[in-house]
Amino acid sequence: MIALTLAEIAAVLDGELRLAADDTPETVVDGVVDTDSRVMEPGAIFVAKPGEVTDGHRFVGNAVDAGAVLAIVEHPVDVEVSQIVVADAVAALADLARAVVARVRAEGELRIVGITGSNGKTTTKNFLARILQDEGETVAPIKSYNNEVGAPLTMLRVTSSTRYLVSEFGAAGVGSIARLAGLVEPDVAVVLMVGLAHAGGFGGIEQTARAKAELVESARPGGTAVLNIDDPRVAAMRTVADARGLATVGFGQNPAAEVRASDLDVTASGTSAIVHVSGADLPLQLQVLGAHHISNALAAIAAAGVLGVAASDAIARLETVEVAERWRMQPMGNESVRIINDAYNASPDSMAAALRTLAQITGPGERTVAVLGAMSELGEAAGEEHDRIGLLAVRLNIQRIVVVGPEARRLFLSAIGEGSWDGEAVHMPDQDAAFEYLQTELRTGDRVLVKSSNSVGLRHLGDRLGELFS
């Protein structure tokens, strides 16, 4: 974080400053800011956030032992450290992020990109960060830091020398992206897609679209909206951009896209396409598996282009990315038994894309095996969407379908109903049972996809299989 005095921070947070014995209001702090006492280091600021399971105020002492010099708290704690008492620690975190980013922006050349979408946010964020890091100091979220806590924590990592901030915005409901993006007003607003991920919590896909459009509405005046025009709901956000006076750049396979891909090809070694931009036809060879990642790459190329990075340079940097993120189409195992661990998240769109990728990368004499868990947060659409994925797996001729957990049983029944009989589809009650089964079932030449929502935890089963066949 940038250097601020204790008095300045207290003023920003409208909080009560309680000084430790050796501090004054003019004491300067510039350390990392976090809600996790385990990642504190000398000079850090600890935000004591109440939680559903435990309360951060219990860990102020641990944070101080690890080096924290300031605690932001909702009530004073009996620990010798300067404290700023606020009404709401999470709101204070957002207020501090807004102030820090505004100061850096006013004093330097900071450019901000915001990314949202039902799928692909983290991969696109990683792609764009890889492109921009060769241009200047770039701050981007760790993992999927995209909520009311993670997004401000990322923002607070900017310093006076930061040139680019890439923010990823998830949505807990209508209004949440507006609150988060409103903290920084991005120069570039990237919307990837509107899908059924979390639709149950939004009340339907149209409400999901409304939530994603908040990023365009929150962009800085004179900024640019980068929109996936292959998705009609995202393409329709051009009208929002026009009303805001924003420039627009479209990406996708649609001929009208300013950054367009053609000739997509997926193999076990990666994904390729031709990128058409500014009159040039540029080959792209990603090491990352999956045709759906071409769209994420196009979004990153388009956003980087708005920031002045040549498409040829962007492509060269993207081609060095080996894994989009842990547990996202992550290759594991060995050449005999290849495991693709893609179980960090799952929606109907990403599940379908992963199954198609599995079918595409499996050659003659090899066998497709899909280990599938439930898709969460689909609301009333859950049953129908699990049915649809079961049907798709059979129609793609996935040769072994291993369904894990009671929440995914309907997917198994759908596969059976479509004709996946005689052991081609099996249902396992839990991960341990699935692991025992797969130890004896998997054989040389198998290509294995592990896919589920994060809450189901099949990523850990994927890790176990990857280690077994390493």
Coordinates of N, CA, C and O in Angstrom, one line a residue, residues 116-283:
T116 N -15.6 -8.8 -15.7 CA -16.7 -9.6 -15.1 C -17.2 -10.5 -16.2 O -16.9 -10.4 -17.4
G117 N -18.0 -11.5 -15.7 CA -18.6 -12.5 -16.6 C -19.0 -13.7 -15.8 O -18.4 -13.9 -14.7
S118 N -19.9 -14.4 -16.3 CA -20.4 -15.6 -15.6 C -19.3 -16.7 -15.6 O -19.2 -17.5 -14.6
N119 N -18.4 -16.7 -16.6 CA -17.3 -17.7 -16.6 C -16.1 -16.9 -17.2 O -16.3 -16.0 -18.0
G120 N -14.9 -17.4 -16.9 CA -13.7 -16.9 -17.6 C -13.0 -15.7 -16.9 O -12.0 -15.3 -17.4
K121 N -13.6 -15.2 -15.8 CA -13.0 -14.0 -15.2 C -11.5 -14.2 -14.8 O -10.6 -13.4 -15.1
T122 N -11.3 -15.3 -14.1 CA -9.9 -15.5 -13.5 C -8.9 -15.8 -14.7 O -7.8 -15.3 -14.6
T123 N -9.3 -16.6 -15.6 CA -8.4 -16.9 -16.7 C -8.1 -15.6 -17.5 O -6.9 -15.3 -17.8
T124 N -9.1 -14.8 -17.8 CA -8.9 -13.6 -18.6 C -8.0 -12.6 -17.8 O -7.1 -12.0 -18.3
K125 N -8.3 -12.5 -16.4 CA -7.4 -11.7 -15.6 C -6.0 -12.1 -15.7 O -5.1 -11.3 -15.8
N126 N -5.7 -13.4 -15.6 CA -4.4 -13.9 -15.7 C -3.7 -13.7 -17.0 O -2.5 -13.3 -17.1
F127 N -4.5 -13.9 -18.1 CA -4.0 -13.6 -19.4 C -3.6 -12.1 -19.5 O -2.5 -11.8 -20.0
L128 N -4.5 -11.2 -19.1 CA -4.2 -9.8 -19.3 C -3.1 -9.4 -18.4 O -2.2 -8.5 -18.8
A129 N -3.0 -9.9 -17.2 CA -1.9 -9.5 -16.3 C -0.5 -10.0 -16.9 O 0.5 -9.2 -16.8
R130 N -0.5 -11.1 -17.6 CA 0.7 -11.6 -18.2 C 1.1 -10.6 -19.4 O 2.3 -10.3 -19.6
I131 N 0.1 -10.2 -20.1 CA 0.4 -9.2 -21.2 C 1.0 -7.9 -20.6 O 2.0 -7.4 -21.1
L132 N 0.3 -7.4 -19.6 CA 0.6 -6.0 -19.1 C 1.9 -6.0 -18.3 O 2.6 -4.9 -18.2
Q133 N 2.3 -7.1 -17.7 CA 3.5 -7.1 -16.8 C 4.7 -6.7 -17.5 O 5.7 -6.2 -16.9
D134 N 4.8 -6.9 -18.8 CA 5.9 -6.5 -19.6 C 5.9 -5.1 -20.0 O 6.9 -4.5 -20.5
E135 N 4.8 -4.4 -19.7 CA 4.7 -3.0 -20.0 C 5.0 -2.1 -18.8 O 5.4 -1.0 -18.9
G136 N 4.8 -2.6 -17.6 CA 5.0 -1.9 -16.4 C 4.4 -2.7 -15.2 O 3.8 -3.7 -15.3
E137 N 4.7 -2.1 -14.0 CA 4.2 -2.8 -12.8 C 2.7 -3.0 -12.8 O 1.9 -2.1 -13.0
T138 N 2.3 -4.3 -12.6 CA 0.9 -4.6 -12.7 C 0.4 -5.3 -11.5 O 1.1 -6.2 -11.0
V139 N -0.7 -4.9 -11.0 CA -1.3 -5.5 -9.8 C -2.6 -6.2 -10.3 O -3.4 -5.6 -11.0
A140 N -2.7 -7.5 -10.0 CA -3.9 -8.3 -10.3 C -4.3 -9.2 -9.2 O -3.4 -9.5 -8.3
P141 N -5.5 -9.7 -9.1 CA -6.0 -10.5 -8.0 C -5.2 -11.8 -7.8 O -4.8 -12.4 -8.8
I142 N -5.0 -12.2 -6.6 CA -4.5 -13.5 -6.3 C -5.7 -14.5 -6.4 O -6.8 -14.2 -5.9
K143 N -5.6 -15.6 -7.0 CA -6.7 -16.6 -7.2 C -7.9 -15.9 -7.7 O -7.8 -15.2 -8.8
S144 N -9.0 -16.0 -7.0 CA -10.3 -15.4 -7.5 C -10.7 -14.3 -6.4 O -11.8 -14.3 -5.9
Y145 N -9.8 -13.4 -6.2 CA -10.2 -12.3 -5.2 C -11.1 -11.3 -5.9 O -10.6 -10.3 -6.5
N146 N -12.4 -11.6 -5.9 CA -13.3 -10.7 -6.7 C -14.5 -10.3 -6.0 O -15.5 -9.8 -6.6
N147 N -14.6 -10.5 -4.6 CA -15.8 -10.2 -3.9 C -15.6 -8.9 -3.0 O -14.6 -8.2 -3.2
E148 N -16.5 -8.7 -2.1 CA -16.4 -7.4 -1.3 C -15.2 -7.3 -0.5 O -14.8 -6.2 0.0
V149 N -14.5 -8.4 -0.2 CA -13.2 -8.4 0.5 C -12.1 -8.5 -0.4 O -11.1 -7.7 -0.4
G150 N -12.1 -9.5 -1.3 CA -11.0 -9.8 -2.2 C -10.6 -8.6 -3.1 O -9.5 -8.3 -3.4
A151 N -11.7 -8.0 -3.7 CA -11.4 -6.9 -4.7 C -10.7 -5.7 -4.0 O -9.7 -5.2 -4.5
P152 N -11.2 -5.2 -2.8 CA -10.5 -4.1 -2.2 C -9.1 -4.5 -1.7 O -8.2 -3.7 -1.8
L153 N -8.9 -5.7 -1.3 CA -7.5 -6.1 -0.9 C -6.6 -6.1 -2.1 O -5.4 -5.7 -1.9
T154 N -7.1 -6.4 -3.3 CA -6.2 -6.3 -4.5 C -5.9 -4.9 -4.8 O -4.8 -4.5 -5.1
M155 N -7.0 -4.0 -4.7 CA -6.8 -2.6 -5.0 C -5.7 -2.0 -4.0 O -5.0 -1.1 -4.5
L156 N -5.7 -2.4 -2.8 CA -4.8 -1.9 -1.8 C -3.3 -2.3 -2.0 O -2.5 -1.8 -1.3
R157 N -3.1 -3.1 -3.0 CA -1.7 -3.5 -3.3 C -1.0 -2.5 -4.2 O 0.2 -2.6 -4.5
V158 N -1.8 -1.5 -4.8 CA -1.2 -0.6 -5.7 C -0.2 0.3 -4.9 O -0.4 0.6 -3.7
T159 N 0.8 0.8 -5.6 CA 1.8 1.7 -5.1 C 1.9 2.9 -6.0 O 1.3 2.9 -7.1
S160 N 2.8 3.8 -5.7 CA 3.0 5.0 -6.6 C 3.6 4.6 -7.9 O 3.5 5.3 -8.9
S161 N 4.2 3.4 -8.0 CA 4.9 3.0 -9.2 C 4.0 2.0 -10.0 O 4.4 1.6 -11.1
T162 N 2.8 1.7 -9.5 CA 1.9 0.8 -10.3 C 1.4 1.4 -11.5 O 0.8 2.5 -11.4
R163 N 1.5 0.8 -12.6 CA 1.0 1.3 -13.9 C -0.4 0.7 -14.3 O -1.2 1.4 -14.9
Y164 N -0.6 -0.5 -13.9 CA -1.9 -1.2 -14.3 C -2.5 -1.9 -13.1 O -1.8 -2.6 -12.3
L165 N -3.8 -1.7 -12.9 CA -4.5 -2.5 -11.9 C -5.6 -3.3 -12.7 O -6.4 -2.7 -13.4
V166 N -5.5 -4.6 -12.5 CA -6.5 -5.5 -13.2 C -7.4 -6.0 -12.1 O -7.0 -6.7 -11.2
S167 N -8.7 -5.6 -12.1 CA -9.6 -6.0 -11.0 C -10.7 -7.0 -11.6 O -11.2 -6.8 -12.7
E168 N -10.9 -8.0 -10.9 CA -11.9 -9.0 -11.2 C -13.1 -8.9 -10.4 O -13.0 -8.8 -9.1
F169 N -14.3 -8.8 -10.9 CA -15.5 -8.5 -10.2 C -16.5 -9.6 -10.3 O -17.1 -9.9 -11.4
G170 N -16.7 -10.3 -9.2 CA -17.8 -11.3 -9.1 C -19.1 -10.6 -8.6 O -19.0 -9.4 -8.1
A171 N -20.2 -11.2 -8.7 CA -21.5 -10.6 -8.4 C -22.2 -11.5 -7.4 O -22.5 -12.7 -7.7
A172 N -22.5 -11.0 -6.2 CA -23.4 -11.7 -5.3 C -24.8 -11.4 -5.5 O -25.7 -12.0 -4.9
G173 N -25.1 -10.5 -6.4 CA -26.5 -10.1 -6.7 C -26.5 -8.7 -7.4 O -25.4 -8.1 -7.6
V174 N -27.6 -8.3 -7.8 CA -27.7 -7.0 -8.5 C -27.2 -5.9 -7.5 O -27.6 -5.9 -6.3
G175 N -26.4 -5.1 -8.0 CA -25.8 -4.0 -7.2 C -24.4 -4.2 -6.6 O -23.7 -3.3 -6.3
S176 N -24.0 -5.5 -6.6 CA -22.7 -5.8 -6.0 C -21.5 -5.3 -6.9 O -20.5 -4.8 -6.4
I177 N -21.6 -5.5 -8.2 CA -20.6 -5.1 -9.1 C -20.5 -3.6 -9.1 O -19.4 -2.9 -9.2
A178 N -21.7 -2.9 -9.1 CA -21.7 -1.5 -9.1 C -20.9 -0.9 -7.8 O -20.2 0.1 -7.9
R179 N -21.1 -1.6 -6.7 CA -20.4 -1.1 -5.5 C -18.9 -1.3 -5.6 O -18.1 -0.4 -5.3
L180 N -18.5 -2.5 -6.1 CA -17.1 -2.8 -6.2 C -16.4 -2.0 -7.3 O -15.4 -1.3 -7.1
A181 N -17.0 -2.0 -8.5 CA -16.4 -1.2 -9.6 C -16.4 0.3 -9.3 O -15.5 1.0 -9.8
G182 N -17.4 0.7 -8.6 CA -17.6 2.1 -8.2 C -16.4 2.6 -7.4 O -16.2 3.8 -7.3
L183 N -15.7 1.7 -6.7 CA -14.6 2.1 -5.9 C -13.4 2.7 -6.8 O -12.7 3.5 -6.3
V184 N -13.3 2.2 -8.0 CA -12.2 2.6 -8.9 C -12.5 3.2 -10.2 O -11.7 3.7 -10.9
E185 N -13.8 3.0 -10.7 CA -14.2 3.5 -12.0 C -13.2 3.1 -13.1 O -12.4 3.9 -13.5
P186 N -13.3 1.8 -13.5 CA -12.2 1.3 -14.5 C -12.2 2.1 -15.8 O -13.2 2.6 -16.3
D187 N -11.0 2.3 -16.3 CA -10.8 2.9 -17.6 C -11.3 1.9 -18.7 O -11.8 2.4 -19.8
V188 N -11.2 0.6 -18.5 CA -11.6 -0.4 -19.4 C -12.5 -1.4 -18.7 O -12.1 -2.0 -17.7
A189 N -13.7 -1.6 -19.2 CA -14.7 -2.5 -18.6 C -14.8 -3.7 -19.6 O -15.3 -3.5 -20.7
V190 N -14.4 -4.9 -19.1 CA -14.5 -6.1 -19.9 C -15.6 -7.0 -19.4 O -15.6 -7.4 -18.3
V191 N -16.6 -7.3 -20.3 CA -17.7 -8.2 -20.0 C -17.5 -9.5 -20.9 O -17.6 -9.4 -22.1
L192 N -17.4 -10.6 -20.3 CA -17.1 -11.8 -21.0 C -18.3 -12.6 -21.5 O -18.4 -13.0 -22.6
M193 N -19.2 -12.9 -20.6 CA -20.4 -13.6 -21.0 C -21.5 -13.5 -19.9 O -21.2 -13.2 -18.7
V194 N -22.7 -13.8 -20.2 CA -23.8 -13.9 -19.3 C -24.3 -15.3 -19.3 O -24.8 -15.7 -20.4
G195 N -24.1 -16.1 -18.3 CA -24.5 -17.5 -18.3 C -25.3 -17.8 -17.0 O -25.7 -16.9 -16.3
L196 N -25.5 -19.1 -16.8 CA -26.4 -19.5 -15.7 C -25.6 -19.7 -14.4 O -26.2 -20.0 -13.4
A197 N -24.3 -19.4 -14.4 CA -23.6 -19.5 -13.1 C -24.2 -18.5 -12.1 O -24.4 -17.3 -12.4
H198 N -24.6 -19.0 -10.9 CA -25.1 -18.2 -9.8 C -26.5 -17.7 -10.2 O -27.1 -16.8 -9.5
A199 N -27.1 -18.2 -11.3 CA -28.4 -17.6 -11.7 C -29.5 -17.8 -10.6 O -30.4 -17.0 -10.4
G200 N -29.3 -18.9 -9.8 CA -30.3 -19.1 -8.7 C -30.3 -18.0 -7.7 O -31.4 -17.6 -7.2
G201 N -29.2 -17.4 -7.4 CA -29.1 -16.3 -6.5 C -29.5 -15.0 -7.1 O -29.8 -14.1 -6.3
F202 N -29.5 -14.9 -8.4 CA -29.9 -13.6 -9.0 C -31.4 -13.6 -9.3 O -31.9 -12.5 -9.6
G203 N -32.0 -14.7 -9.5 CA -33.4 -14.7 -9.9 C -33.6 -14.9 -11.3 O -34.7 -14.5 -11.9
G204 N -32.6 -15.4 -12.0 CA -32.8 -15.7 -13.5 C -31.7 -15.0 -14.3 O -30.9 -14.1 -13.8
I205 N -31.6 -15.4 -15.5 CA -30.4 -15.0 -16.4 C -30.6 -13.5 -16.8 O -29.5 -12.8 -16.9
E206 N -31.8 -13.0 -16.9 CA -31.9 -11.6 -17.2 C -31.4 -10.7 -16.1 O -30.8 -9.6 -16.3
Q207 N -31.6 -11.1 -14.8 CA -31.1 -10.4 -13.7 C -29.6 -10.5 -13.6 O -28.8 -9.6 -13.2
T208 N -29.1 -11.7 -14.1 CA -27.6 -11.8 -14.2 C -27.0 -10.8 -15.2 O -26.0 -10.2 -14.9
A209 N -27.7 -10.7 -16.3 CA -27.2 -9.7 -17.3 C -27.3 -8.3 -16.8 O -26.3 -7.5 -17.0
R210 N -28.3 -8.0 -16.0 CA -28.4 -6.7 -15.4 C -27.2 -6.4 -14.5 O -26.6 -5.3 -14.5
A211 N -26.9 -7.4 -13.7 CA -25.7 -7.3 -12.8 C -24.4 -7.1 -13.5 O -23.6 -6.3 -13.1
K212 N -24.2 -7.8 -14.6 CA -22.9 -7.7 -15.3 C -22.8 -6.4 -16.0 O -21.7 -5.8 -16.1
A213 N -23.9 -5.8 -16.4 CA -23.9 -4.5 -17.1 C -23.5 -3.4 -16.2 O -23.1 -2.3 -16.6
E214 N -23.6 -3.6 -14.9 CA -23.2 -2.6 -13.9 C -21.7 -2.2 -14.1 O -21.3 -1.1 -13.8
L215 N -20.9 -3.2 -14.6 CA -19.5 -2.8 -14.8 C -19.3 -1.7 -15.9 O -18.6 -0.8 -15.7
V216 N -20.1 -1.9 -17.0 CA -20.1 -0.8 -18.0 C -20.6 0.5 -17.5 O -20.0 1.5 -17.7
E217 N -21.6 0.4 -16.7 CA -22.2 1.6 -16.1 C -21.2 2.3 -15.1 O -21.3 3.5 -14.9
S218 N -20.3 1.5 -14.6 CA -19.4 2.1 -13.6 C -18.1 2.5 -14.2 O -17.2 3.1 -13.4
A219 N -17.9 2.4 -15.5 CA -16.6 2.7 -16.1 C -16.4 4.3 -16.1 O -17.4 5.0 -16.0
R220 N -15.2 4.6 -16.1 CA -14.8 6.0 -16.0 C -15.3 6.8 -17.3 O -15.1 6.2 -18.4
P221 N -15.8 8.0 -17.2 CA -16.1 8.7 -18.4 C -15.0 8.8 -19.3 O -13.8 9.1 -18.9
G222 N -15.3 8.6 -20.6 CA -14.2 8.6 -21.6 C -13.5 7.2 -21.7 O -12.6 7.1 -22.5
G223 N -14.0 6.2 -21.0 CA -13.3 4.9 -21.0 C -13.9 4.1 -22.2 O -14.5 4.5 -23.1
T224 N -13.6 2.8 -22.1 CA -13.9 1.8 -23.1 C -14.5 0.6 -22.6 O -14.1 0.0 -21.6
A225 N -15.6 0.1 -23.2 CA -16.2 -1.2 -22.9 C -15.7 -2.2 -23.9 O -15.8 -2.0 -25.1
V226 N -15.2 -3.3 -23.4 CA -14.7 -4.4 -24.2 C -15.7 -5.5 -24.1 O -15.9 -6.1 -23.0
L227 N -16.5 -5.9 -25.1 CA -17.7 -6.7 -25.0 C -17.6 -7.9 -25.9 O -17.2 -7.8 -27.1
N228 N -18.0 -9.0 -25.4 CA -18.1 -10.3 -26.2 C -19.4 -10.2 -27.0 O -20.5 -10.5 -26.5
I229 N -19.2 -10.0 -28.3 CA -20.4 -9.8 -29.1 C -20.9 -11.2 -29.7 O -21.9 -11.2 -30.4
D230 N -20.3 -12.3 -29.3 CA -20.8 -13.6 -29.5 C -22.0 -13.9 -28.6 O -22.8 -14.8 -28.8
D231 N -22.1 -13.2 -27.5 CA -23.1 -13.3 -26.5 C -24.1 -12.2 -26.7 O -23.8 -11.0 -26.4
P232 N -25.3 -12.5 -27.1 CA -26.3 -11.4 -27.4 C -26.6 -10.5 -26.2 O -26.8 -9.3 -26.3
R233 N -26.6 -11.1 -25.0 CA -26.8 -10.2 -23.8 C -25.7 -9.3 -23.5 O -25.9 -8.2 -23.0
V234 N -24.5 -9.7 -23.8 CA -23.3 -8.8 -23.7 C -23.3 -7.8 -24.8 O -23.0 -6.6 -24.6
A235 N -23.5 -8.3 -26.0 CA -23.5 -7.4 -27.1 C -24.5 -6.2 -26.9 O -24.3 -5.1 -27.3
A236 N -25.6 -6.5 -26.3 CA -26.7 -5.5 -26.0 C -26.2 -4.4 -25.1 O -26.8 -3.3 -25.0
M237 N -25.1 -4.6 -24.4 CA -24.5 -3.6 -23.5 C -23.9 -2.5 -24.2 O -23.5 -1.5 -23.6
R238 N -23.8 -2.6 -25.5 CA -23.3 -1.4 -26.3 C -24.2 -0.2 -26.1 O -23.7 0.9 -26.1
T239 N -25.5 -0.5 -25.9 CA -26.4 0.7 -25.7 C -26.1 1.3 -24.3 O -26.2 2.6 -24.2
V240 N -25.7 0.5 -23.3 CA -25.3 1.1 -22.1 C -24.0 1.9 -22.2 O -23.9 3.0 -21.7
A241 N -23.1 1.4 -23.0 CA -21.8 2.1 -23.2 C -22.1 3.4 -24.0 O -21.5 4.4 -23.6
D242 N -22.9 3.3 -25.0 CA -23.2 4.5 -25.8 C -23.8 5.6 -24.8 O -23.5 6.8 -24.9
A243 N -24.7 5.2 -24.0 CA -25.4 6.2 -23.1 C -24.4 6.8 -22.1 O -24.6 7.9 -21.7
R244 N -23.3 6.0 -21.8 CA -22.3 6.5 -20.9 C -21.2 7.3 -21.6 O -20.3 7.9 -21.0
G245 N -21.3 7.3 -23.0 CA -20.2 8.0 -23.8 C -18.9 7.2 -23.8 O -17.9 7.8 -24.0
L246 N -19.0 5.9 -23.7 CA -17.8 5.1 -23.8 C -17.6 4.6 -25.2 O -18.5 4.4 -26.0
A247 N -16.3 4.4 -25.5 CA -16.0 3.7 -26.8 C -16.3 2.2 -26.5 O -16.3 1.7 -25.4
T248 N -16.4 1.5 -27.6 CA -16.6 0.0 -27.5 C -15.7 -0.7 -28.4 O -15.4 -0.3 -29.5
V249 N -15.2 -1.9 -28.0 CA -14.5 -2.8 -28.8 C -15.1 -4.2 -28.6 O -15.3 -4.7 -27.5
G250 N -15.5 -4.8 -29.7 CA -16.1 -6.1 -29.6 C -15.1 -7.2 -29.9 O -14.2 -7.0 -30.7
F251 N -15.2 -8.3 -29.2 CA -14.4 -9.5 -29.5 C -15.3 -10.7 -29.6 O -16.4 -10.8 -29.2
G252 N -14.8 -11.7 -30.3 CA -15.5 -13.0 -30.5 C -15.2 -13.6 -31.9 O -14.3 -13.1 -32.6
Q253 N -16.0 -14.5 -32.3 CA -15.9 -15.1 -33.6 C -16.9 -14.4 -34.6 O -16.8 -14.7 -35.8
N254 N -17.8 -13.6 -34.1 CA -18.7 -12.9 -35.0 C -17.9 -12.0 -36.0 O -16.9 -11.3 -35.6
P255 N -18.2 -12.0 -37.3 CA -17.5 -11.2 -38.2 C -17.5 -9.7 -37.9 O -16.6 -9.0 -38.4
A256 N -18.4 -9.2 -37.1 CA -18.4 -7.8 -36.7 C -17.4 -7.4 -35.6 O -17.3 -6.3 -35.3
A257 N -16.8 -8.4 -35.0 CA -15.9 -8.2 -33.9 C -14.6 -7.5 -34.4 O -14.0 -7.8 -35.4
E258 N -14.2 -6.5 -33.6 CA -12.9 -5.8 -33.9 C -11.7 -6.7 -33.7 O -10.7 -6.5 -34.3
V259 N -11.9 -7.6 -32.7 CA -10.8 -8.6 -32.4 C -11.5 -9.9 -32.5 O -12.3 -10.3 -31.7
R260 N -11.2 -10.6 -33.6 CA -11.9 -11.8 -34.0 C -11.0 -13.0 -34.1 O -9.9 -12.9 -34.5
A261 N -11.6 -14.2 -33.9 CA -10.9 -15.4 -34.0 C -11.5 -16.3 -35.1 O -12.8 -16.3 -35.2
S262 N -10.7 -17.1 -35.8 CA -11.2 -18.1 -36.7 C -10.3 -19.3 -36.7 O -9.2 -19.2 -36.0
D263 N -10.7 -20.4 -37.3 CA -9.9 -21.6 -37.5 C -9.4 -22.1 -36.1 O -8.3 -22.5 -35.9
L264 N -10.4 -22.2 -35.2 CA -10.1 -22.8 -33.9 C -9.7 -24.3 -34.0 O -10.4 -25.0 -34.7
D265 N -8.7 -24.7 -33.2 CA -8.4 -26.1 -33.2 C -7.9 -26.5 -31.8 O -7.1 -25.7 -31.1
V266 N -8.4 -27.6 -31.2 CA -8.0 -28.0 -29.9 C -7.3 -29.4 -30.0 O -7.9 -30.3 -30.6
T267 N -6.2 -29.5 -29.4 CA -5.5 -30.7 -29.3 C -5.0 -31.0 -27.9 O -5.2 -30.1 -27.0
A268 N -4.4 -32.1 -27.6 CA -3.9 -32.4 -26.3 C -2.7 -31.5 -25.9 O -2.4 -31.3 -24.7
S269 N -2.1 -30.8 -26.8 CA -1.0 -29.9 -26.5 C -1.4 -28.4 -26.4 O -0.6 -27.6 -26.1
G270 N -2.7 -28.1 -26.7 CA -3.1 -26.7 -26.6 C -4.2 -26.4 -27.5 O -4.9 -27.2 -28.1
T271 N -4.4 -25.1 -27.7 CA -5.5 -24.5 -28.4 C -5.0 -23.5 -29.4 O -4.3 -22.6 -28.9
S272 N -5.4 -23.5 -30.6 CA -4.9 -22.6 -31.6 C -6.0 -21.9 -32.3 O -7.2 -22.4 -32.4
A273 N -5.7 -20.7 -32.9 CA -6.7 -20.0 -33.7 C -5.9 -18.9 -34.5 O -4.7 -18.7 -34.3
I274 N -6.6 -18.3 -35.4 CA -6.1 -17.1 -36.1 C -6.8 -15.9 -35.6 O -8.1 -15.9 -35.5
V275 N -6.1 -14.9 -35.1 CA -6.7 -13.7 -34.6 C -6.6 -12.6 -35.6 O -5.6 -12.3 -36.2
H276 N -7.8 -12.1 -35.9 CA -7.9 -11.0 -36.9 C -8.1 -9.7 -36.2 O -9.1 -9.5 -35.5
V277 N -7.2 -8.7 -36.3 CA -7.3 -7.5 -35.6 C -6.6 -6.4 -36.4 O -5.4 -6.6 -36.9
S278 N -7.2 -5.3 -36.6 CA -6.6 -4.1 -37.3 C -6.0 -4.5 -38.7 O -4.9 -4.1 -39.1
G279 N -6.7 -5.4 -39.4 CA -6.3 -5.8 -40.7 C -5.3 -6.9 -40.8 O -4.9 -7.3 -41.9
A280 N -4.8 -7.3 -39.7 CA -3.7 -8.4 -39.6 C -4.4 -9.7 -39.2 O -5.4 -9.8 -38.5
D281 N -3.8 -10.8 -39.7 CA -4.2 -12.1 -39.4 C -3.0 -12.8 -38.7 O -2.0 -13.1 -39.2
L282 N -3.2 -13.0 -37.3 CA -2.1 -13.4 -36.5 C -2.4 -14.8 -35.9 O -3.4 -15.0 -35.2
P283 N -1.4 -15.7 -36.0 CA -1.6 -17.0 -35.4 C -1.5 -17.0 -33.9 O -0.6 -16.3 -33.4

